[in-house]
Short mmCIF file of C-alpha atoms and ligand atoms in Angstrom, two decimals:
data_model
loop_
_atom_site.label_atom_id
_atom_site.label_comp_id
_atom_site.label_asym_id
_atom_site.label_seq_id
_atom_site.Cartn_x
_atom_site.Cartn_y
_atom_site.Cartn_z
CA MET A 1 0.00 0.00 0.00
CA ARG A 2 1.20 3.47 -0.91
CA ILE A 3 2.01 5.64 2.16
CA PRO A 4 0.45 9.13 1.79
CA SER A 5 2.81 12.10 2.06
CA ALA A 6 2.28 15.86 2.19
CA ARG A 7 2.43 15.85 -1.62
CA THR A 8 -0.27 13.19 -2.05
CA LYS A 9 -3.30 14.58 -3.86
CA LEU A 10 -6.64 13.87 -2.25
CA VAL A 11 -9.94 12.98 -3.90
CA VAL A 12 -12.76 13.24 -1.37
CA LEU A 13 -16.15 11.50 -1.50
CA LEU A 14 -18.82 13.61 0.24
CA GLY A 15 -22.11 11.97 1.21
CA ASN A 16 -24.00 10.36 4.06
CA PRO A 17 -24.01 7.47 4.82
CA LEU A 18 -20.96 6.04 3.04
CA GLY A 19 -20.40 2.90 5.11
CA HIS A 20 -20.30 0.39 2.27
CA SER A 21 -19.17 2.56 -0.63
CA ARG A 22 -17.11 0.68 -3.22
CA SER A 23 -15.56 3.79 -4.74
CA PRO A 24 -12.57 4.02 -2.36
CA ALA A 25 -11.47 0.47 -3.27
CA MET A 26 -12.16 1.07 -6.95
CA HIS A 27 -10.21 4.33 -7.27
CA ASN A 28 -7.40 3.62 -4.80
CA SER A 29 -6.58 0.31 -6.49
CA VAL A 30 -6.21 2.11 -9.85
CA PHE A 31 -4.16 4.98 -8.35
CA ASP A 32 -1.84 2.25 -7.04
CA LYS A 33 -1.74 0.28 -10.31
CA LEU A 34 -0.94 3.39 -12.35
CA GLY A 35 1.60 4.70 -9.79
CA LEU A 36 -0.36 7.93 -9.24
CA ASP A 37 0.24 9.67 -5.91
CA TYR A 38 -3.45 10.15 -5.10
CA LEU A 39 -5.65 9.01 -2.22
CA TYR A 40 -9.46 8.61 -2.41
CA LEU A 41 -11.05 9.33 0.94
CA PRO A 42 -14.72 8.94 1.96
CA VAL A 43 -15.92 11.72 4.28
CA GLU A 44 -19.40 11.46 5.78
CA VAL A 45 -20.89 14.89 6.23
CA ASP A 46 -24.37 16.07 7.10
CA ALA A 47 -26.19 18.91 5.37
CA GLN A 48 -25.54 21.52 8.05
CA ASN A 49 -21.75 20.99 7.92
CA LEU A 50 -21.38 20.58 4.17
CA HIS A 51 -20.43 24.21 3.53
CA SER A 52 -17.71 24.41 6.20
CA VAL A 53 -16.28 20.94 5.44
CA PHE A 54 -16.18 21.65 1.69
CA SER A 55 -14.61 25.11 2.20
CA GLY A 56 -11.87 23.60 4.35
CA LEU A 57 -11.19 20.60 2.15
CA LYS A 58 -10.87 22.55 -1.08
CA ARG A 59 -8.02 24.55 0.51
CA MET A 60 -6.10 21.32 1.09
CA ASN A 61 -4.15 19.39 -1.52
CA VAL A 62 -7.37 18.22 -3.17
CA ALA A 63 -7.64 17.29 -6.86
CA GLY A 64 -11.37 16.80 -6.74
CA PHE A 65 -14.48 15.33 -5.17
CA ASN A 66 -17.23 12.82 -5.73
CA VAL A 67 -20.59 13.86 -4.35
CA THR A 68 -23.41 11.49 -3.56
CA ILE A 69 -26.75 11.28 -1.77
CA PRO A 70 -27.90 13.57 -0.18
CA HIS A 71 -25.67 16.41 -1.44
CA LYS A 72 -25.77 16.26 -5.26
CA GLN A 73 -27.99 19.37 -5.53
CA ARG A 74 -26.93 21.11 -2.32
CA ILE A 75 -23.29 21.30 -3.41
CA MET A 76 -24.07 23.30 -6.57
CA PRO A 77 -24.22 26.84 -5.08
CA LEU A 78 -20.85 26.21 -3.41
CA LEU A 79 -19.02 25.75 -6.73
CA ASP A 80 -17.18 28.35 -8.82
CA ASP A 81 -18.34 26.86 -12.09
CA ILE A 82 -20.71 24.14 -13.35
CA ASP A 83 -20.51 22.21 -16.60
CA PRO A 84 -23.58 23.01 -18.79
CA LEU A 85 -24.80 19.38 -18.86
CA ALA A 86 -24.60 19.09 -15.06
CA ARG A 87 -26.46 22.39 -14.77
CA SER A 88 -29.22 21.16 -17.06
CA ILE A 89 -29.43 17.87 -15.12
CA GLY A 90 -29.58 19.88 -11.88
CA ALA A 91 -27.12 17.69 -9.96
CA VAL A 92 -23.35 17.31 -9.59
CA ASN A 93 -21.57 14.04 -8.80
CA THR A 94 -17.98 15.00 -9.64
CA ILE A 95 -15.91 18.12 -8.93
CA SER A 96 -12.48 19.03 -10.26
CA VAL A 97 -10.26 21.50 -8.41
CA GLU A 98 -7.71 23.41 -10.46
CA GLN A 99 -5.71 26.32 -9.06
CA GLY A 100 -8.25 26.62 -6.27
CA ARG A 101 -11.27 26.81 -8.59
CA THR A 102 -13.98 24.19 -8.33
CA ARG A 103 -15.98 22.97 -11.35
CA GLY A 104 -18.93 20.58 -11.08
CA TYR A 105 -19.84 17.80 -13.51
CA ASN A 106 -22.36 14.99 -13.74
CA THR A 107 -20.83 11.81 -15.16
CA ASP A 108 -23.82 9.49 -14.49
CA GLY A 109 -25.54 9.96 -17.86
CA GLU A 110 -22.32 9.71 -19.89
CA GLY A 111 -21.32 6.69 -17.81
CA PHE A 112 -24.63 5.04 -18.65
CA LEU A 113 -24.24 5.84 -22.35
CA MET A 114 -20.73 4.36 -22.40
CA SER A 115 -22.00 1.16 -20.78
CA LEU A 116 -24.84 0.96 -23.32
CA GLN A 117 -22.31 1.44 -26.12
CA GLN A 118 -20.59 -1.75 -24.98
CA GLU A 119 -23.73 -3.48 -26.26
CA LEU A 120 -24.73 -1.18 -29.17
CA GLY A 121 -21.25 -0.52 -30.51
CA PRO A 122 -18.66 2.22 -29.95
CA GLY A 123 -20.05 5.73 -30.43
CA ALA A 124 -23.61 4.49 -31.07
CA ILE A 125 -26.35 6.85 -29.89
CA PRO A 126 -29.68 5.07 -29.32
CA ASP A 127 -32.36 6.69 -31.44
CA ARG A 128 -35.59 5.77 -29.61
CA VAL A 129 -35.52 5.09 -25.89
CA PHE A 130 -38.09 4.27 -23.22
CA ILE A 131 -37.11 5.31 -19.68
CA LEU A 132 -38.95 3.83 -16.70
CA GLY A 133 -38.61 6.12 -13.69
CA CYS A 134 -37.97 9.86 -13.50
CA GLY A 135 -35.79 10.24 -10.38
CA GLY A 136 -32.25 11.58 -10.19
CA ALA A 137 -30.58 8.86 -12.26
CA ALA A 138 -33.29 8.92 -14.95
CA ARG A 139 -32.88 12.69 -15.17
CA ALA A 140 -29.10 12.38 -15.73
CA ILE A 141 -29.61 9.68 -18.37
CA GLY A 142 -32.49 11.43 -20.15
CA MET A 143 -30.78 14.83 -20.33
CA THR A 144 -27.53 13.25 -21.50
CA LEU A 145 -29.19 11.17 -24.21
CA ALA A 146 -31.12 14.21 -25.44
CA ALA A 147 -27.93 16.29 -25.50
CA ARG A 148 -26.14 13.53 -27.44
CA GLY A 149 -28.79 13.20 -30.15
CA THR A 150 -31.42 10.62 -29.12
CA SER A 151 -34.45 11.74 -31.09
CA ARG A 152 -37.28 10.23 -29.01
CA ILE A 153 -37.41 9.60 -25.27
CA TYR A 154 -40.56 8.10 -23.74
CA LEU A 155 -40.80 8.91 -20.03
CA CYS A 156 -42.92 6.67 -17.81
CA ASN A 157 -43.14 7.18 -14.08
CA ARG A 158 -45.47 6.31 -11.20
CA THR A 159 -45.66 10.03 -10.35
CA LEU A 160 -46.74 11.60 -13.63
CA ALA A 161 -45.94 15.15 -12.54
CA ARG A 162 -42.29 14.20 -12.16
CA ALA A 163 -42.27 12.77 -15.71
CA ALA A 164 -43.92 15.95 -17.01
CA ASP A 165 -41.23 18.10 -15.32
CA LEU A 166 -38.43 16.07 -16.86
CA ALA A 167 -40.12 16.16 -20.28
CA VAL A 168 -40.20 19.98 -20.13
CA ASP A 169 -36.47 20.09 -19.34
CA ILE A 170 -35.55 17.55 -22.03
CA ASN A 171 -37.66 19.34 -24.64
CA ALA A 172 -36.00 22.64 -23.75
CA LEU A 173 -32.70 20.98 -24.68
CA ALA A 174 -33.99 19.02 -27.71
CA ALA A 175 -37.35 20.14 -29.10
CA ASN A 176 -40.08 17.47 -29.27
CA CYS A 177 -37.75 14.75 -27.97
CA ALA A 178 -39.60 13.68 -24.79
CA GLU A 179 -43.12 12.31 -24.44
CA VAL A 180 -44.80 11.31 -21.18
CA ILE A 181 -46.36 7.84 -21.10
CA GLU A 182 -48.80 6.80 -18.39
CA PRO A 183 -47.71 3.67 -16.50
CA GLU A 184 -50.48 1.51 -17.96
CA PRO A 185 -49.69 -1.50 -20.20
CA ALA A 186 -52.03 -0.24 -22.93
CA ARG A 187 -50.19 3.10 -23.06
CA MET A 188 -46.73 1.62 -22.66
CA ARG A 189 -47.00 -1.08 -25.36
CA PRO A 190 -47.04 1.18 -28.47
CA ALA A 191 -44.23 3.34 -27.08
CA LEU A 192 -42.15 0.25 -26.30
CA ASP A 193 -42.88 -1.17 -29.76
CA ASP A 194 -41.43 2.06 -31.15
CA SER A 195 -38.33 1.91 -28.90
CA ARG A 196 -34.95 0.30 -29.43
CA VAL A 197 -33.79 0.56 -25.80
CA LEU A 198 -35.66 0.18 -22.51
CA ILE A 199 -33.99 1.55 -19.39
CA ASN A 200 -35.18 0.71 -15.91
CA ALA A 201 -34.16 3.75 -13.84
CA THR A 202 -36.61 3.05 -11.01
CA SER A 203 -35.42 1.40 -7.83
CA LEU A 204 -37.82 -1.52 -8.43
CA GLY A 205 -35.94 -4.82 -8.43
CA MET A 206 -33.36 -3.62 -5.94
CA ALA A 207 -32.57 -5.50 -2.71
CA PRO A 208 -34.19 -6.09 -0.27
CA GLU A 209 -37.14 -6.62 -2.66
CA PRO A 210 -35.49 -8.19 -5.71
CA ASP A 211 -38.71 -9.84 -6.91
CA ASN A 212 -40.34 -6.53 -7.84
CA LEU A 213 -40.75 -5.99 -11.57
CA PRO A 214 -41.00 -2.41 -12.87
CA LEU A 215 -43.44 -3.33 -15.67
CA GLU A 216 -46.02 -5.85 -16.81
CA PRO A 217 -44.03 -8.62 -18.63
CA SER A 218 -46.31 -8.76 -21.69
CA VAL A 219 -45.21 -5.28 -22.86
CA LEU A 220 -41.66 -6.47 -23.57
CA HIS A 221 -40.58 -7.55 -27.06
CA ARG A 222 -37.44 -9.29 -28.16
CA GLU A 223 -36.04 -6.48 -30.35
CA LEU A 224 -35.45 -4.34 -27.25
CA VAL A 225 -32.06 -3.86 -25.65
CA VAL A 226 -33.03 -3.85 -21.97
CA ALA A 227 -30.79 -1.94 -19.54
CA ASP A 228 -31.34 -2.00 -15.79
CA ILE A 229 -29.31 0.49 -13.76
CA VAL A 230 -30.12 -1.27 -10.48
CA TYR A 231 -26.83 -2.86 -9.39
CA ASN A 232 -27.88 -4.71 -6.27
CA PRO A 233 -28.46 -7.36 -7.55
CA LEU A 234 -26.82 -6.97 -10.98
CA MET A 235 -29.01 -9.63 -12.60
CA THR A 236 -32.44 -8.25 -11.78
CA ARG A 237 -35.76 -10.01 -12.35
CA LEU A 238 -36.37 -7.62 -15.27
CA LEU A 239 -33.07 -8.61 -16.91
CA GLU A 240 -33.76 -12.31 -16.35
CA LEU A 241 -37.16 -11.91 -17.95
CA ALA A 242 -35.78 -9.87 -20.86
CA ARG A 243 -33.04 -12.43 -21.49
CA SER A 244 -35.56 -15.28 -21.41
CA ILE A 245 -37.49 -13.75 -24.32
CA GLY A 246 -34.33 -13.09 -26.35
CA CYS A 247 -33.55 -9.42 -25.58
CA ARG A 248 -29.97 -8.18 -25.30
CA ILE A 249 -29.36 -6.92 -21.75
CA VAL A 250 -27.13 -4.39 -19.99
CA THR A 251 -26.57 -4.51 -16.20
CA GLY A 252 -25.93 -1.54 -13.89
CA ARG A 253 -22.27 -2.45 -13.37
CA GLY A 254 -21.01 -0.67 -16.49
CA MET A 255 -22.67 2.63 -15.54
CA LEU A 256 -20.98 2.55 -12.14
CA ILE A 257 -17.59 1.82 -13.65
CA TYR A 258 -17.76 4.32 -16.51
CA GLN A 259 -19.08 7.21 -14.40
CA GLY A 260 -16.08 6.50 -12.18
CA ALA A 261 -13.70 6.35 -15.14
CA LEU A 262 -14.88 9.77 -16.37
CA ALA A 263 -14.45 11.26 -12.90
CA PHE A 264 -10.98 9.72 -12.54
CA GLU A 265 -9.89 11.42 -15.74
CA LEU A 266 -11.26 14.79 -14.57
CA TRP A 267 -9.20 14.58 -11.36
CA THR A 268 -5.96 13.18 -12.78
CA GLY A 269 -5.93 13.91 -16.52
CA VAL A 270 -5.35 10.17 -17.00
CA ALA A 271 -7.97 7.93 -18.66
CA PRO A 272 -7.97 4.77 -16.50
CA PRO A 273 -8.26 1.35 -18.13
CA PRO A 274 -11.92 0.40 -17.44
CA ASP A 275 -10.81 -3.19 -16.72
CA GLU A 276 -8.70 -1.95 -13.81
CA LEU A 277 -11.61 0.03 -12.37
CA ALA A 278 -13.86 -3.00 -12.84
CA ALA A 279 -11.38 -5.20 -10.97
CA GLY A 280 -11.28 -2.70 -8.08
CA PHE A 281 -15.07 -2.46 -8.09
CA ASP A 282 -15.49 -6.26 -8.10
CA SER A 283 -12.97 -6.77 -5.28
CA ALA A 284 -14.90 -4.24 -3.18
CA ALA A 285 -18.17 -6.02 -3.99
CA ASP A 286 -16.57 -9.32 -2.92
CA ALA A 287 -15.37 -7.73 0.31
CA HIS A 288 -18.90 -6.51 1.07
CA GLY A 289 -20.58 -9.72 -0.08
CA SER A 290 -22.86 -9.98 -3.13
CA ALA A 291 -25.97 -8.78 -1.27
CA VAL A 292 -24.68 -5.27 -0.89
CA THR A 293 -26.41 -3.34 1.85
CA GLU A 294 -24.99 0.12 1.34
CA ASN A 295 -27.18 3.18 1.06
CA PRO A 296 -29.22 1.91 -1.88
CA ASP A 297 -29.38 5.34 -3.46
CA SER A 298 -25.67 5.91 -3.27
CA THR A 299 -23.82 5.01 -6.43
CA LYS A 300 -20.50 6.27 -5.19
N1 NAP B 1 -25.76 1.75 -11.87
C1 NAP B 1 -25.54 2.99 -11.48
O1 NAP B 1 -24.44 3.54 -11.69
C2 NAP B 1 -26.61 3.76 -10.80
C3 NAP B 1 -26.53 5.16 -10.67
C4 NAP B 1 -27.57 5.85 -10.01
C5 NAP B 1 -28.66 5.16 -9.50
N2 NAP B 1 -28.69 3.79 -9.63
C6 NAP B 1 -29.86 3.04 -9.14
O2 NAP B 1 -30.99 3.54 -9.84
C7 NAP B 1 -32.15 3.48 -9.02
C8 NAP B 1 -32.82 4.86 -8.97
O3 NAP B 1 -31.93 5.78 -8.37
P1 NAP B 1 -32.29 7.36 -8.25
O4 NAP B 1 -31.10 8.01 -7.64
O5 NAP B 1 -32.81 7.88 -9.55
O6 NAP B 1 -33.49 7.31 -7.18
P2 NAP B 1 -34.70 8.35 -6.98
O7 NAP B 1 -34.31 9.71 -7.41
O8 NAP B 1 -35.18 8.13 -5.60
O9 NAP B 1 -35.84 7.80 -8.01
C9 NAP B 1 -36.50 6.58 -7.79
C10 NAP B 1 -37.39 6.25 -8.99
O10 NAP B 1 -37.99 4.98 -8.77
C11 NAP B 1 -39.42 5.13 -8.78
N3 NAP B 1 -40.02 4.23 -7.80
C12 NAP B 1 -39.58 3.98 -6.55
N4 NAP B 1 -40.41 3.10 -5.93
C13 NAP B 1 -41.39 2.80 -6.82
C14 NAP B 1 -42.53 1.97 -6.78
N5 NAP B 1 -42.85 1.23 -5.70
N6 NAP B 1 -43.31 1.89 -7.91
C15 NAP B 1 -43.00 2.61 -9.01
N7 NAP B 1 -41.93 3.43 -9.09
C16 NAP B 1 -41.14 3.53 -8.03
C17 NAP B 1 -39.67 6.57 -8.40
O11 NAP B 1 -40.95 6.95 -8.85
P3 NAP B 1 -41.71 8.22 -8.18
O12 NAP B 1 -41.15 9.44 -8.86
O13 NAP B 1 -43.12 7.97 -8.49
O14 NAP B 1 -41.40 8.19 -6.70
C18 NAP B 1 -38.53 7.26 -9.17
O15 NAP B 1 -38.85 7.35 -10.54
C19 NAP B 1 -31.65 2.97 -7.66
O16 NAP B 1 -31.84 1.57 -7.63
C20 NAP B 1 -30.17 3.30 -7.68
O17 NAP B 1 -29.42 2.43 -6.84
C21 NAP B 1 -27.70 3.09 -10.28
#
């Protein structure tokens, strides 16, 4: 293990709780492998201390931050600058610090797209997409896909008002791209028939209730690529079902790894080999056991 010195650059994960986060193992193992003098440190902080902790940390030898639940929005007014995509998403999960200036990014949507491209082919932008769920992760994915050229995004959520809000924001970025679909099989079927990719961005299917399905099985068809961003478990009921009818599937592991790879590059200027990050991620998952019990909303 590398011994930190006064010259070691810090990358700090801010969130609460962080007890079972896999990011320290993932990033520190790659810093070690690549011989980079960096240390990734989880720091639990509550909302009332976020400002003072962040102000102090950014004056230290810090190259950047990850930010997770519950601070992804709250951190934004504390930053000097925000990347336009992160601003349009309305949440920051990565911060770079250069010459004392902080700049916020959101790598979740790009990380998802990169993991999808493992299945669709390098550089492929899915044309017609159906997103189940309209929470924070769906927002990052939807805004990113719209910004990258997806022409049609169907948004389906239990709370319709939340889907309507996201549709307004997506359509402000890409006119006529988003359409709200009521969560009824009869409404979902034609939109799914028109879609190439289905993304489950709800928390349905996640431990401790892995048997929950986010949709009625009969609306699936075998031409869909089905992505589930739930990563605990990785092989969700939805993915099992999709695979059984012949769909290509994408698990949530790639999104976690690629959002981390993009952040790593922002802090260090070095693009890490995804296989190395994956190995660090998997060793952390092994250490915690396969039924991960960390804050289920925390991807960091
Ligand atoms: N693989 C990755 O890298 C990655 C990254 C981020 C998140 N995730 C995972 O993605 C999932 C969503 O995360 P998030 O941050 O977007 O959470 P969030 O903001 O809390 O959103 C949760 C979404 O799930 C829906 N939902 C929850 N319970 C439901 C139920 N019983 N019936 C129908 N819909 C329900 C919510 O609908 P309402 O709006 O109606 O409440 C909302 O659309 C979590 O499992 C998280 O672990 C994975």
